[in-house]
Tab-separated table of C-alpha atoms in Angstrom:
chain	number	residue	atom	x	y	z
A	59	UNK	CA	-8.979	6.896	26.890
A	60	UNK	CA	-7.804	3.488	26.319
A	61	UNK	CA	-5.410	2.105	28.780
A	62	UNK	CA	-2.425	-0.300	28.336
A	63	UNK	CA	-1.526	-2.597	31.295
A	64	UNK	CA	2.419	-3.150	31.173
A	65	UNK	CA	1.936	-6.730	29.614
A	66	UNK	CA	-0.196	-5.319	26.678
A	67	UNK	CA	3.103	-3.026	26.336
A	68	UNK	CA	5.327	-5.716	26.662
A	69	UNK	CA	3.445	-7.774	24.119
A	70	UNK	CA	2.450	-4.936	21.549
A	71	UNK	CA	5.832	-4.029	21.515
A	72	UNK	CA	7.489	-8.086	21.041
A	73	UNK	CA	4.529	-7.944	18.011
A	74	UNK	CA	5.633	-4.960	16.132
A	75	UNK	CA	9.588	-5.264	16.656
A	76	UNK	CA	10.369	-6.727	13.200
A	77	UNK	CA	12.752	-4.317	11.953
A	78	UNK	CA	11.163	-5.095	8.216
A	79	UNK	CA	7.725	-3.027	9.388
A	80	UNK	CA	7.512	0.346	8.960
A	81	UNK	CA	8.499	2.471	12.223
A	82	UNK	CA	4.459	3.076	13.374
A	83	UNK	CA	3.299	-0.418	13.023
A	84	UNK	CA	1.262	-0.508	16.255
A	85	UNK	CA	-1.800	-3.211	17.099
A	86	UNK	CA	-5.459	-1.746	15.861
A	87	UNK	CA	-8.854	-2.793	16.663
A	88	UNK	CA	-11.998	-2.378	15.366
A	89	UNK	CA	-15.600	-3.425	15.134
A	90	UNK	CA	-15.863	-6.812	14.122
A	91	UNK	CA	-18.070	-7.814	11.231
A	92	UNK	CA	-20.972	-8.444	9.944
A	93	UNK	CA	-22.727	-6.148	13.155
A	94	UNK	CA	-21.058	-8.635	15.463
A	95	UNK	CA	-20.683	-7.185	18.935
A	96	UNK	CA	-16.890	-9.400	19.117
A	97	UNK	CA	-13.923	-7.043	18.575
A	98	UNK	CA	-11.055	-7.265	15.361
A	99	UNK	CA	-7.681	-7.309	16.502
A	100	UNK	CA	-4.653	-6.568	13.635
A	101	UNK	CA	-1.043	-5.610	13.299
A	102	UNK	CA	-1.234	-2.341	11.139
A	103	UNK	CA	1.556	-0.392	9.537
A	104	UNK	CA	0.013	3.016	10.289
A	105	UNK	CA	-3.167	4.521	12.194
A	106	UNK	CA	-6.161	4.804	9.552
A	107	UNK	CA	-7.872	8.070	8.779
A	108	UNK	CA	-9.777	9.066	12.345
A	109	UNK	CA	-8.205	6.314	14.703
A	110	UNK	CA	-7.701	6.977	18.065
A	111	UNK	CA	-3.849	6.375	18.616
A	112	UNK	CA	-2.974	5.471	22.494
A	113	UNK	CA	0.774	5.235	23.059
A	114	UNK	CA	2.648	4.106	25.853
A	115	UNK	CA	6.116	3.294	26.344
A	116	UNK	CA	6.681	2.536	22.388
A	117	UNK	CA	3.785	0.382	22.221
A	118	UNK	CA	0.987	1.843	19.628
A	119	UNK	CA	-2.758	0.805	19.857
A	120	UNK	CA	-5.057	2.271	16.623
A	121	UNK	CA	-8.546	2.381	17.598
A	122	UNK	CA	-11.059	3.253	14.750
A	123	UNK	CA	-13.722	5.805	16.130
A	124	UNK	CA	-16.876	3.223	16.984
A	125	UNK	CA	-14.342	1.654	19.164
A	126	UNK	CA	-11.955	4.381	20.498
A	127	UNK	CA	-15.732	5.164	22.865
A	128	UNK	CA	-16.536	1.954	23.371
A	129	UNK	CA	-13.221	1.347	25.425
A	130	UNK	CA	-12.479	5.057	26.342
A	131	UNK	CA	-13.061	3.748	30.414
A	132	UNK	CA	-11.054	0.587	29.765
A	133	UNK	CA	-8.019	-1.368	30.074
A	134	UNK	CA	-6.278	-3.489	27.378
A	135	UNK	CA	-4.176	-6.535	28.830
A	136	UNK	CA	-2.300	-9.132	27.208
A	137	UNK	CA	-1.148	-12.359	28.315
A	138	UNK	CA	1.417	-14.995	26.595
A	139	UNK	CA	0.767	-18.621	27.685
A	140	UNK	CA	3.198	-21.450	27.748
A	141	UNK	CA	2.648	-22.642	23.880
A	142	UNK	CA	3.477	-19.181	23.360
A	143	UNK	CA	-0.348	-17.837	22.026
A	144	UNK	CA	-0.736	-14.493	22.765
A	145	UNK	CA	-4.062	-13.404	24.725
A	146	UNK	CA	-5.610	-10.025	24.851
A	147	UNK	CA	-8.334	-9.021	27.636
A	148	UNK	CA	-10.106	-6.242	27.990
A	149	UNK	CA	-11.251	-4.605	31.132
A	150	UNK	CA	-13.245	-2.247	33.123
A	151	UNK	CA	-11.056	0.308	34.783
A	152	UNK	CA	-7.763	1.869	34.065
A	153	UNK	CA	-4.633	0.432	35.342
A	154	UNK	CA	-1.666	2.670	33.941
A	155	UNK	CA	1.734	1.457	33.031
């Protein structure tokens, strides 16, 4: 399964805390498109139908199926630089919260 570094918490959680989205609003990621091998990254209000949910400390990730095995050995990070962009890596290994 899918593991969240404490930044990726940190972050996922800053994302999602407007109180105007509904109460699961979590990050999800799926394949991109087109066949491309590069990964989508989205705020969603809700898991979709089979997505992989991976919660930790209030932060939600939604993984859609393809990508739930793809990163089942893996680690999701996120970074915030000093323009405040936001920066998500993903790598081999778990490193729990």
């Amino acid at each position: 399964m899918l593991t969240l570094t404490t930044g990726a918490v940190q972050v996922i959680r800053t994302v999602t805390a407007d109180p105007q989205l509904p109460p699961d609003t979590g990050i999800r990621i799926e394949s991109g498109l087109n066949g491309s091998d590069a990964l989508r990254l989205s705020v969603a209000p809700a898991p979709e139908a089979g997505d992989e949910v991976v919660e930790a400390e209030g932060a939600k990730v939604y993984l859609d199926p393809e990508v739930a095995v793809l990163l089942n050995d893996k680690t999701l990070d996120a970074q915030v630089d000093p323009q405040g962009d936001v920066a998500f890596t993903i790598a081999d290994g778990t490193e729990p919260v």
